[in-house]
Amino acid sequence: MSSRCNLRFLIPGLALLLGGVPSVLAVWPQPQQIRNSAERYSLSARAFLFKHADVSAVRSGCDVLDQAFTRYFTLIFPESGGGGTGGAHNRYFWTEADPFTVEVNVAEGPCDGYPAEGSIENYKLTVSPGQAVLTSVTVWGALRGLESLSQLVEQDDYGAYYINKTEIEDFPRFQFRGLLLDTSRHYLPLQAILKTLDAMAYSKLNVFHWHIVDDPSFPYQSRKYPDLSKKGAYHPFTHIYTQTDVRRVIEHARLRGIRVLAEFDSPGHTQSWGNGQPSLLTPCYRGDVPSGTYGPVNPILDSTYVFMANLLKEVTSVFPDSYIHLGGDEVDFSCWKSNPDIKAFMKKMGFGSDFTKLESFYMQKVTKAGLKIPKDTVLEIWKGLPEEYQKELSRITKAGHRVLLSAPWYINHISYGQDWRNSYTVQPQNFSGTEEQKKLVIGGEVCMWGEYVDATNLSPRLWPRACAAAERLWSDEVQTSSVDQAFPRLTDFRCRLLRRGIQAEPLYVGHCKNEYQGI
């Protein structure tokens, strides 16, 4: 497996919009089918009930839904302080005779697992007098339906809650809708990560790509190799993610139907690794003598593969997802080229002067030594202008590989004005190829690299920019082709994010009636 500078390696472990109500009474991202009318029903926190349908395969005691009921009650009625719904079926309370009832019917269990590749997120939602009925195949689809329901609830000018008569039939366009956070270049406190997961759920993004370590720092606290963070983090106690922290992130994500995909990028981007693991990095030479500097992971030592096997074995036991991201990008070959032992190895292996073959050798050895994996390899296109990544999409899918697109969604790059429009107009399947090739595009992800981002500006830079990509990855492309039609809906959704405590930037001039509450 060889790498190119614009690829990153990911290894496995007819829509219709109906109705005549104002567009801001819709849902973000826009459902595949939605029909709503001007008929509305009053709601009250004192008379509102979530319940499991009698025929549901998932009942009371399912933590994913029981906690979601409590969470969404508070999101719908923020002034309630979270009261009014309990966790079990026989512990729901209301003070009026006929509550508005949200009945949830999940066709299949179980409830105690993790979201995974292929998890079904389809749902149907019907809002009628006195009730809403939500049906889904899995709990993950039910979570998406609850989010849509929560966005249908509005307040009038007097603060009274209401919901319009609505019918929704919905499913995601792409199975992989990710967001990458870089926690090496700047350490992100745990609460910043958890809040990002909340906002991801509001936008129906379903994969948290945790670029947890890189050149500047190694904040992951390994059980097997504690010196990696002890000597490689910015601070060995305050700027690390303990095993408890990691478990909390994974559980917070699970309860929101979000996968956690860990990335341990090598052989490049590993300078911080060398602080706690001697002999891992390649000594660079100046002429015939060592320069005192180090380059990528040394690919010719057996000890390298013992270490990588042990580390990746731990990582795959800590992170439950069936995939791990191995990076494999931006390897600076200059140090390898300077090292006499590396050059001798290249000659022995018949690699000539092609150092991409050495990198390929390393990647193959790492995957064989450290992971039990399916034969599938997912490639991620993460650099290039539209013409360039469209050519890569064509080339990679023609070779039969599944692919993710992130090149047009580098949200850390900002510009003056409404730069979200660029993200919104991306067409992931617009490249030269057959329909079968285009089916190999399984999704994409927003990337938030951390050179100029920490907890002080993470949320404003991410949101609502990332929402544009979220709708592109969830919704029907034809029905959401107009940026101008999206603008009022995204403006409204941005205000909803503010109400929920997400410090999302404004799209343009204007105001939200709740913008100063807790901000």
Coordinates of C-alpha atoms in Angstrom, one line a residue:
M1 CA 0.0 0.0 0.0
S2 CA 1.6 3.2 -1.1
S3 CA 0.6 6.7 -0.1
R4 CA 0.2 9.9 -2.0
C5 CA 0.5 13.3 -0.5
N6 CA -3.2 13.9 -0.7
L7 CA -4.4 10.6 0.8
R8 CA -4.8 9.5 4.4
F9 CA -5.3 5.9 5.3
L10 CA -8.4 4.6 7.1
I11 CA -8.1 0.9 8.0
P12 CA -11.1 -1.2 9.1
G13 CA -11.0 -3.1 12.4
L14 CA -36.1 10.2 -4.4
A15 CA -36.4 13.1 -2.0
L16 CA -39.4 15.4 -1.9
L17 CA -40.1 18.6 0.1
L18 CA -43.7 19.4 0.5
G19 CA -45.8 22.0 2.3
G20 CA -46.2 25.7 2.3
V21 CA -45.1 26.8 5.7
P22 CA -42.1 29.1 6.0
S23 CA -38.8 27.3 5.4
V24 CA -37.4 28.1 8.8
L25 CA -40.0 25.8 10.3
A26 CA -38.0 22.9 8.8
V27 CA -35.2 20.7 10.2
W28 CA -31.4 21.0 9.7
P29 CA -30.1 19.0 8.0
Q30 CA -33.2 18.9 5.7
P31 CA -35.0 15.5 5.8
Q32 CA -35.4 13.4 2.7
Q33 CA -39.2 13.9 2.8
I34 CA -41.0 16.4 5.0
R35 CA -44.6 17.6 4.8
N36 CA -45.8 20.2 7.3
S37 CA -48.7 22.5 7.5
A38 CA -49.9 25.7 9.2
E39 CA -51.9 23.6 11.7
R40 CA -50.3 23.8 15.0
Y41 CA -50.6 22.3 18.5
S42 CA -49.8 24.0 21.8
L43 CA -47.2 22.3 24.0
S44 CA -46.4 22.6 27.7
A45 CA -43.6 21.2 29.8
R46 CA -46.3 20.3 32.3
A47 CA -48.0 18.1 29.8
F48 CA -45.4 16.4 27.6
L49 CA -44.6 12.7 27.7
F50 CA -42.0 10.5 26.1
K51 CA -42.9 6.8 26.1
H52 CA -41.9 3.5 24.5
A53 CA -44.5 2.0 22.2
D54 CA -46.0 -1.2 23.5
V55 CA -44.7 -3.1 20.5
S56 CA -41.2 -1.6 20.6
A57 CA -38.3 -4.1 20.7
V58 CA -36.5 -1.6 22.9
R59 CA -38.2 -0.7 26.2
S60 CA -37.6 1.1 29.4
G61 CA -34.1 0.5 30.7
C62 CA -32.4 1.3 27.4
D63 CA -30.0 3.9 28.5
V64 CA -29.6 5.4 25.0
L65 CA -33.2 6.3 24.8
D66 CA -34.0 6.9 28.4
Q67 CA -31.2 9.4 28.6
A68 CA -32.2 10.9 25.2
F69 CA -35.7 11.4 26.6
T70 CA -34.4 13.4 29.5
R71 CA -31.9 15.3 27.4
Y72 CA -34.4 16.3 24.7
F73 CA -37.1 17.3 27.2
T74 CA -34.6 19.9 28.5
L75 CA -33.7 21.0 24.9
I76 CA -37.3 21.4 24.0
F77 CA -38.2 23.1 27.2
P78 CA -35.0 24.8 28.5
E79 CA -36.8 26.8 31.2
S80 CA -38.0 23.5 32.8
G81 CA -34.6 22.8 34.3
G82 CA -34.8 19.2 33.1
G83 CA -37.8 18.1 35.3
G84 CA -40.8 16.3 34.0
T85 CA -39.4 13.1 32.5
G86 CA -37.7 10.2 34.3
G87 CA -35.6 7.4 32.9
A88 CA -38.1 4.5 33.2
H89 CA -41.5 4.0 31.7
N90 CA -43.3 4.1 35.0
R91 CA -41.5 7.2 36.2
Y92 CA -42.8 9.8 33.8
F93 CA -44.8 12.5 35.5
W94 CA -47.1 15.3 34.2
T95 CA -49.6 17.5 35.9
E96 CA -52.3 17.9 33.3
A97 CA -54.8 15.3 32.2
D98 CA -53.9 14.8 28.6
P99 CA -50.2 15.2 27.9
F100 CA -48.8 15.5 24.4
T101 CA -47.2 12.1 23.9
V102 CA -44.2 11.2 21.9
E103 CA -44.4 7.4 21.3
V104 CA -41.1 5.8 20.2
N105 CA -41.2 2.4 18.4
V106 CA -37.9 0.7 17.7
A107 CA -38.1 -2.4 15.6
E108 CA -34.8 -4.0 16.5
G109 CA -32.5 -4.2 19.5
P110 CA -30.1 -4.4 21.1
C111 CA -29.6 -1.1 23.0
D112 CA -26.3 -1.7 24.8
G113 CA -23.9 -1.7 21.8
Y114 CA -22.0 1.0 19.9
P115 CA -22.9 2.7 16.7
A116 CA -20.9 1.2 13.9
E117 CA -20.4 1.2 10.1
G118 CA -23.7 0.1 8.6
S119 CA -25.9 1.2 11.6
I120 CA -29.3 2.1 10.3
E121 CA -30.3 5.7 11.0
N122 CA -33.6 5.8 9.1
Y123 CA -36.7 7.0 10.9
K124 CA -40.3 8.1 10.3
L125 CA -42.0 10.9 12.4
T126 CA -45.6 11.9 12.4
V127 CA -46.9 14.8 14.4
S128 CA -50.7 15.0 14.8
P129 CA -53.1 16.3 17.4
G130 CA -52.0 15.3 20.9
Q131 CA -49.1 13.0 19.8
A132 CA -46.0 12.4 17.8
V133 CA -45.2 8.9 16.6
L134 CA -41.5 8.1 15.9
T135 CA -40.6 4.7 14.3
S136 CA -37.2 3.5 13.5
V137 CA -35.3 0.2 12.9
T138 CA -32.6 0.9 15.6
V139 CA -32.0 3.2 18.5
W140 CA -29.6 5.2 16.3
G141 CA -32.5 6.1 14.0
A142 CA -34.6 7.0 16.9
L143 CA -32.0 9.5 18.1
R144 CA -32.0 11.2 14.7
G145 CA -35.8 11.3 14.9
L146 CA -35.8 12.8 18.3
E147 CA -33.4 15.5 17.1
S148 CA -35.7 16.4 14.2
L149 CA -38.7 16.5 16.6
S150 CA -36.9 18.9 18.9
Q151 CA -36.2 21.2 16.0
L152 CA -39.9 21.3 15.1
V153 CA -40.8 22.8 18.4
E154 CA -41.0 26.6 18.3
Q155 CA -42.0 29.5 20.6
D156 CA -44.4 32.4 19.6
D157 CA -43.7 36.0 20.5
Y158 CA -45.2 35.4 23.9
G159 CA -43.0 32.5 24.8
A160 CA -45.7 29.8 24.3
Y161 CA -44.5 26.5 22.8
Y162 CA -46.1 24.9 19.8
I163 CA -45.4 22.3 17.1
N164 CA -46.8 22.1 13.6
K165 CA -48.6 19.1 12.0
T166 CA -45.7 17.3 10.3
E167 CA -44.8 14.1 8.5
I168 CA -41.2 13.2 8.0
E169 CA -39.6 10.2 6.3
D170 CA -35.8 10.4 6.6
F171 CA -32.5 8.7 6.1
P172 CA -28.9 9.8 5.6
R173 CA -27.5 10.1 2.1
F174 CA -24.0 9.0 3.3
Q175 CA -23.2 6.5 6.0
F176 CA -20.1 8.3 7.2
R177 CA -20.5 11.9 8.3
G178 CA -17.5 12.9 10.3
L179 CA -15.8 15.7 12.2
L180 CA -12.1 15.7 13.0
L181 CA -10.6 17.4 16.0
D182 CA -6.8 17.9 16.4
T183 CA -5.9 17.7 20.1
S184 CA -2.1 17.7 19.7
R185 CA -1.3 21.1 18.3
H186 CA -3.4 22.6 21.0
Y187 CA -4.8 20.5 23.9
L188 CA -8.6 20.7 24.0
P189 CA -10.1 20.3 27.5
L190 CA -12.5 17.4 27.9
Q191 CA -15.6 19.7 28.2
A192 CA -14.8 21.3 24.8
I193 CA -14.8 17.8 23.2
L194 CA -18.0 16.8 24.9
K195 CA -19.7 20.1 23.8
T196 CA -18.5 19.4 20.2
L197 CA -20.1 15.9 20.4
D198 CA -23.4 17.6 21.5
A199 CA -23.3 19.9 18.5
M200 CA -22.5 17.0 16.2
A201 CA -25.6 15.2 17.4
Y202 CA -27.7 18.4 16.7
S203 CA -26.3 18.4 13.1
K204 CA -26.7 14.6 12.7
L205 CA -22.9 14.0 12.2
N206 CA -22.1 10.5 13.3
V207 CA -18.3 10.0 13.4
F208 CA -15.9 11.8 15.8
H209 CA -12.4 11.4 14.2
W210 CA -10.1 12.0 17.1
H211 CA -6.7 13.1 15.8
I212 CA -5.4 12.7 19.3
V213 CA -1.6 12.9 18.8
D214 CA 0.9 14.5 16.4
D215 CA 4.3 16.1 16.3
P216 CA 3.8 18.8 18.9
S217 CA 2.3 16.7 21.7
F218 CA 1.2 13.2 22.7
P219 CA -1.7 13.7 25.2
Y220 CA -3.0 10.1 25.1
Q221 CA -2.1 8.4 28.3
S222 CA -1.1 4.9 27.3
R223 CA -1.3 2.0 29.8
K224 CA 1.5 0.1 28.1
Y225 CA 3.7 3.0 27.4
P226 CA 3.1 5.8 30.0
D227 CA 6.2 7.7 29.1
L228 CA 4.6 8.6 25.8
S229 CA 2.4 11.2 27.5
K230 CA 4.6 11.7 30.5
K231 CA 7.4 13.0 28.3
G232 CA 5.5 13.8 25.1
A233 CA 2.5 15.8 26.3
Y234 CA 2.7 19.6 26.9
H235 CA 2.2 18.8 30.6
P236 CA 2.1 15.3 32.1
F237 CA -0.8 15.9 34.4
T238 CA -2.9 18.9 33.1
H239 CA -2.6 18.3 29.3
I240 CA -3.4 14.6 28.9
Y241 CA -6.4 12.4 28.3
T242 CA -6.5 9.6 30.9
Q243 CA -8.1 6.3 30.2
T244 CA -11.1 7.6 32.2
D245 CA -11.3 10.7 30.0
V246 CA -11.2 8.5 26.9
R247 CA -14.0 6.3 28.2
R248 CA -16.1 9.3 29.0
V249 CA -15.7 10.7 25.5
I250 CA -16.6 7.3 24.0
E251 CA -19.7 6.9 26.2
H252 CA -20.8 10.5 25.6
A253 CA -20.6 9.8 21.9
R254 CA -22.3 6.4 22.1
L255 CA -25.4 8.0 23.8
R256 CA -25.6 10.4 20.9
G257 CA -25.1 7.7 18.2
I258 CA -21.6 8.9 17.3
R259 CA -18.7 6.6 16.6
V260 CA -15.3 7.5 17.9
L261 CA -12.5 6.9 15.4
A262 CA -9.0 7.2 16.9
E263 CA -6.1 8.3 14.8
F264 CA -2.5 7.5 15.5
D265 CA -0.7 8.9 12.5
S266 CA 2.7 7.4 11.5
P267 CA 5.4 7.2 10.3
G268 CA 5.4 10.9 10.0
H269 CA 3.9 13.4 12.5
T270 CA 5.6 11.5 15.3
Q271 CA 8.1 13.9 16.8
S272 CA 6.4 13.9 20.2
W273 CA 6.4 10.1 20.2
G274 CA 10.2 10.0 20.3
N275 CA 10.4 11.8 23.7
G276 CA 9.0 8.8 25.5
Q277 CA 10.1 5.9 23.2
P278 CA 13.8 5.9 22.5
S279 CA 15.1 4.5 19.2
L280 CA 11.6 4.9 17.6
L281 CA 12.5 7.8 15.4
T282 CA 15.1 7.9 12.6
P283 CA 18.4 9.7 13.4
C284 CA 19.1 12.3 10.7
Y285 CA 22.6 12.8 9.3
R286 CA 24.6 15.7 8.1
G287 CA 27.1 14.2 5.8
D288 CA 28.6 11.2 7.6
V289 CA 27.7 12.3 11.1
P290 CA 24.4 12.4 13.0
S291 CA 22.9 15.9 13.1
G292 CA 21.2 15.5 16.5
T293 CA 17.7 15.7 14.9
Y294 CA 15.2 13.0 14.2
G295 CA 12.8 12.3 11.4
P296 CA 9.9 9.9 10.9
V297 CA 9.6 6.5 12.6
N298 CA 12.5 4.2 11.8
P299 CA 11.1 1.6 9.5
I300 CA 14.0 -0.8 9.4
L301 CA 14.1 -1.8 13.1
D302 CA 12.3 -4.9 14.4
S303 CA 11.7 -3.0 17.7
T304 CA 9.6 -0.4 15.8
Y305 CA 7.1 -3.1 14.9
V306 CA 7.0 -4.6 18.3
F307 CA 6.2 -1.2 19.8
M308 CA 3.6 -0.4 17.1
A309 CA 1.9 -3.8 17.5
N310 CA 1.7 -3.3 21.3
L311 CA 0.4 0.3 21.1
L312 CA -2.2 -0.5 18.4
K313 CA -3.3 -3.6 20.3
E314 CA -4.0 -1.3 23.3
V315 CA -5.7 1.3 21.1
T316 CA -8.0 -1.2 19.6
S317 CA -9.0 -2.5 23.0
V318 CA -9.7 1.0 24.3
F319 CA -11.6 2.3 21.3
P320 CA -14.5 0.0 20.4
D321 CA -14.9 1.0 16.8
S322 CA -13.9 -1.5 14.2
Y323 CA -11.8 1.1 12.4
I324 CA -8.6 2.9 13.4
H325 CA -7.0 5.7 11.3
L326 CA -3.3 5.2 10.6
G327 CA -2.6 8.5 8.8
G328 CA 0.3 7.7 6.6
D329 CA 0.5 11.2 5.2
E330 CA 3.1 14.0 4.7
V331 CA 6.1 11.9 5.4
D332 CA 9.3 14.0 5.0
F333 CA 11.8 11.7 3.3
S334 CA 14.8 14.0 3.7
C335 CA 15.9 12.3 7.0
W336 CA 15.5 8.8 5.6
K337 CA 17.5 9.9 2.6
S338 CA 20.3 11.1 4.9
N339 CA 20.6 8.0 7.1
P340 CA 23.2 5.4 5.9
D341 CA 21.4 2.5 7.5
I342 CA 18.2 3.4 5.7
K343 CA 20.0 3.8 2.4
A344 CA 21.6 0.4 2.8
F345 CA 18.2 -1.2 3.6
M346 CA 16.7 0.4 0.5
K347 CA 19.4 -1.1 -1.6
K348 CA 19.0 -4.5 0.0
M349 CA 15.2 -4.5 -0.6
G350 CA 15.6 -3.3 -4.2
F351 CA 13.6 -0.1 -3.5
G352 CA 16.2 2.0 -5.4
S353 CA 15.6 5.7 -4.5
D354 CA 11.8 5.4 -4.3
F355 CA 11.1 6.2 -0.7
T356 CA 7.4 5.8 -1.2
K357 CA 8.1 2.1 -1.4
L358 CA 9.8 2.2 2.0
E359 CA 6.7 4.0 3.4
S360 CA 4.5 1.3 1.8
F361 CA 6.7 -1.4 3.4
Y362 CA 6.2 0.3 6.8
M363 CA 2.4 0.6 6.5
Q364 CA 2.1 -3.0 5.4
K365 CA 4.2 -4.2 8.3
V366 CA 2.3 -2.1 10.8
T367 CA -1.1 -3.4 9.7
K368 CA 0.1 -7.0 9.7
A369 CA 1.8 -6.7 13.1
G370 CA -0.8 -4.6 15.0
L371 CA -4.2 -5.2 13.6
K372 CA -6.6 -7.9 12.7
I373 CA -8.4 -6.2 9.8
P374 CA -10.7 -6.9 7.0
K375 CA -9.2 -6.7 3.5
D376 CA -11.0 -3.4 2.9
T377 CA -9.0 -0.2 3.0
V378 CA -10.8 3.1 3.0
L379 CA -8.9 6.0 1.6
E380 CA -9.5 9.6 2.6
I381 CA -8.8 12.4 0.2
W382 CA -7.8 15.3 2.3
K383 CA -5.9 17.8 0.1
G384 CA -6.4 19.4 -3.3
L385 CA -8.6 21.8 -5.3
P386 CA -11.8 20.5 -6.8
E387 CA -10.2 19.4 -10.0
E388 CA -7.5 17.6 -8.1
Y389 CA -9.7 15.7 -5.6
Q390 CA -12.3 14.9 -8.4
K391 CA -9.5 13.2 -10.3
E392 CA -8.5 11.3 -7.1
L393 CA -12.1 10.3 -6.5
S394 CA -12.2 8.9 -10.1
R395 CA -8.8 7.1 -9.8
I396 CA -9.4 5.6 -6.3
T397 CA -13.0 4.4 -7.0
K398 CA -11.9 2.9 -10.4
A399 CA -9.5 0.8 -8.4
G400 CA -12.4 -0.5 -6.3
H401 CA -11.6 1.3 -3.1
R402 CA -14.1 3.0 -0.8
V403 CA -13.3 6.6 -0.2
L404 CA -14.0 9.5 2.1
L405 CA -13.8 13.2 1.1
S406 CA -12.5 15.9 3.4
A407 CA -10.5 18.1 1.0
P408 CA -13.2 20.8 0.6
W409 CA -14.2 20.9 4.3
Y410 CA -11.2 22.3 6.1
I411 CA -13.1 24.4 8.6
N412 CA -10.0 25.7 10.3
H413 CA -9.4 27.8 7.2
I414 CA -11.7 30.8 7.4
S415 CA -12.2 33.9 5.3
Y416 CA -14.2 37.1 5.6
G417 CA -17.8 36.7 4.6
Q418 CA -20.1 33.8 4.2
D419 CA -17.5 31.1 3.6
W420 CA -20.0 28.4 4.7
R421 CA -21.4 28.7 1.1
N422 CA -18.3 27.0 -0.3
S423 CA -18.8 24.0 1.9
Y424 CA -22.5 23.8 1.1
T425 CA -22.0 23.7 -2.7
V426 CA -19.6 20.7 -2.6
Q427 CA -20.8 17.7 -4.7
P428 CA -19.0 14.6 -3.4
Q429 CA -20.1 12.4 -6.3
N430 CA -19.4 14.9 -9.0
F431 CA -16.5 13.2 -10.8
S432 CA -15.9 11.1 -13.8
G433 CA -16.9 7.5 -13.2
T434 CA -19.7 4.9 -13.3
E435 CA -22.6 4.7 -10.9
E436 CA -20.9 1.8 -9.2
Q437 CA -17.8 4.0 -8.6
K438 CA -19.9 6.8 -7.1
K439 CA -21.4 4.3 -4.7
L440 CA -17.9 3.8 -3.3
V441 CA -17.9 7.4 -1.9
I442 CA -19.2 6.5 1.6
G443 CA -19.2 10.0 3.0
G444 CA -16.8 12.7 4.2
E445 CA -15.8 14.8 7.1
V446 CA -15.2 18.3 8.4
C447 CA -11.6 18.8 9.6
M448 CA -10.6 21.2 12.3
W449 CA -6.8 21.2 12.5
G450 CA -5.4 22.9 15.6
E451 CA -2.5 25.2 14.6
Y452 CA -4.6 28.3 15.3
V453 CA -7.5 26.7 17.2
D454 CA -7.9 25.9 20.9
A455 CA -10.9 26.0 23.3
T456 CA -11.2 29.8 23.0
N457 CA -12.2 29.7 19.3
L458 CA -13.1 26.1 18.6
S459 CA -16.9 26.4 18.7
P460 CA -17.3 29.7 16.8
R461 CA -15.0 28.5 14.1
L462 CA -16.7 25.2 13.8
W463 CA -20.4 26.2 14.0
P464 CA -22.4 26.9 12.0
R465 CA -19.8 26.3 9.2
A466 CA -19.7 22.5 9.8
C467 CA -23.5 22.5 9.5
A468 CA -23.2 23.2 5.8
A469 CA -21.2 20.0 5.3
A470 CA -23.6 18.1 7.6
E471 CA -26.5 18.9 5.4
R472 CA -24.6 18.0 2.3
L473 CA -23.7 14.6 3.8
W474 CA -27.2 13.9 5.1
S475 CA -29.7 15.5 2.7
D476 CA -30.7 14.9 -0.9
E477 CA -28.4 17.0 -3.1
V478 CA -31.0 18.1 -5.6
Q479 CA -33.5 19.3 -3.0
T480 CA -30.7 21.3 -1.1
S481 CA -28.9 22.8 -4.2
S482 CA -29.9 26.4 -3.4
V483 CA -27.6 28.3 -1.1
D484 CA -30.0 31.2 -0.9
Q485 CA -32.8 28.9 0.2
A486 CA -30.5 27.3 2.8
F487 CA -29.5 30.7 4.3
P488 CA -32.7 31.4 6.3
R489 CA -32.8 27.8 7.6
L490 CA -29.2 27.8 8.6
T491 CA -29.7 31.3 10.3
D492 CA -32.5 29.8 12.3
F493 CA -30.5 26.7 13.2
R494 CA -27.6 28.9 14.3
C495 CA -30.0 30.6 16.7
R496 CA -31.1 27.2 18.0
L497 CA -27.4 26.3 18.6
L498 CA -27.0 29.5 20.6
R499 CA -30.0 28.6 22.7
R500 CA -28.4 25.2 23.4
G501 CA -25.2 26.7 24.6
I502 CA -23.1 26.3 21.4
Q503 CA -21.3 29.6 20.6
A504 CA -21.9 29.5 16.9
E505 CA -20.8 32.5 14.8
P506 CA -23.4 34.6 12.9
L507 CA -23.9 34.1 9.2
Y508 CA -24.5 37.7 8.5
V509 CA -26.2 40.8 10.1
G510 CA -29.2 40.2 12.2
H511 CA -30.1 38.9 15.6
C512 CA -31.5 36.0 17.6
K513 CA -34.1 36.6 20.2
N514 CA -32.2 34.3 22.6
E515 CA -28.6 35.3 21.6
Y516 CA -27.6 36.8 25.0
Q517 CA -28.9 33.9 27.1
G518 CA -25.9 32.3 28.7
I519 CA -23.4 33.4 26.1

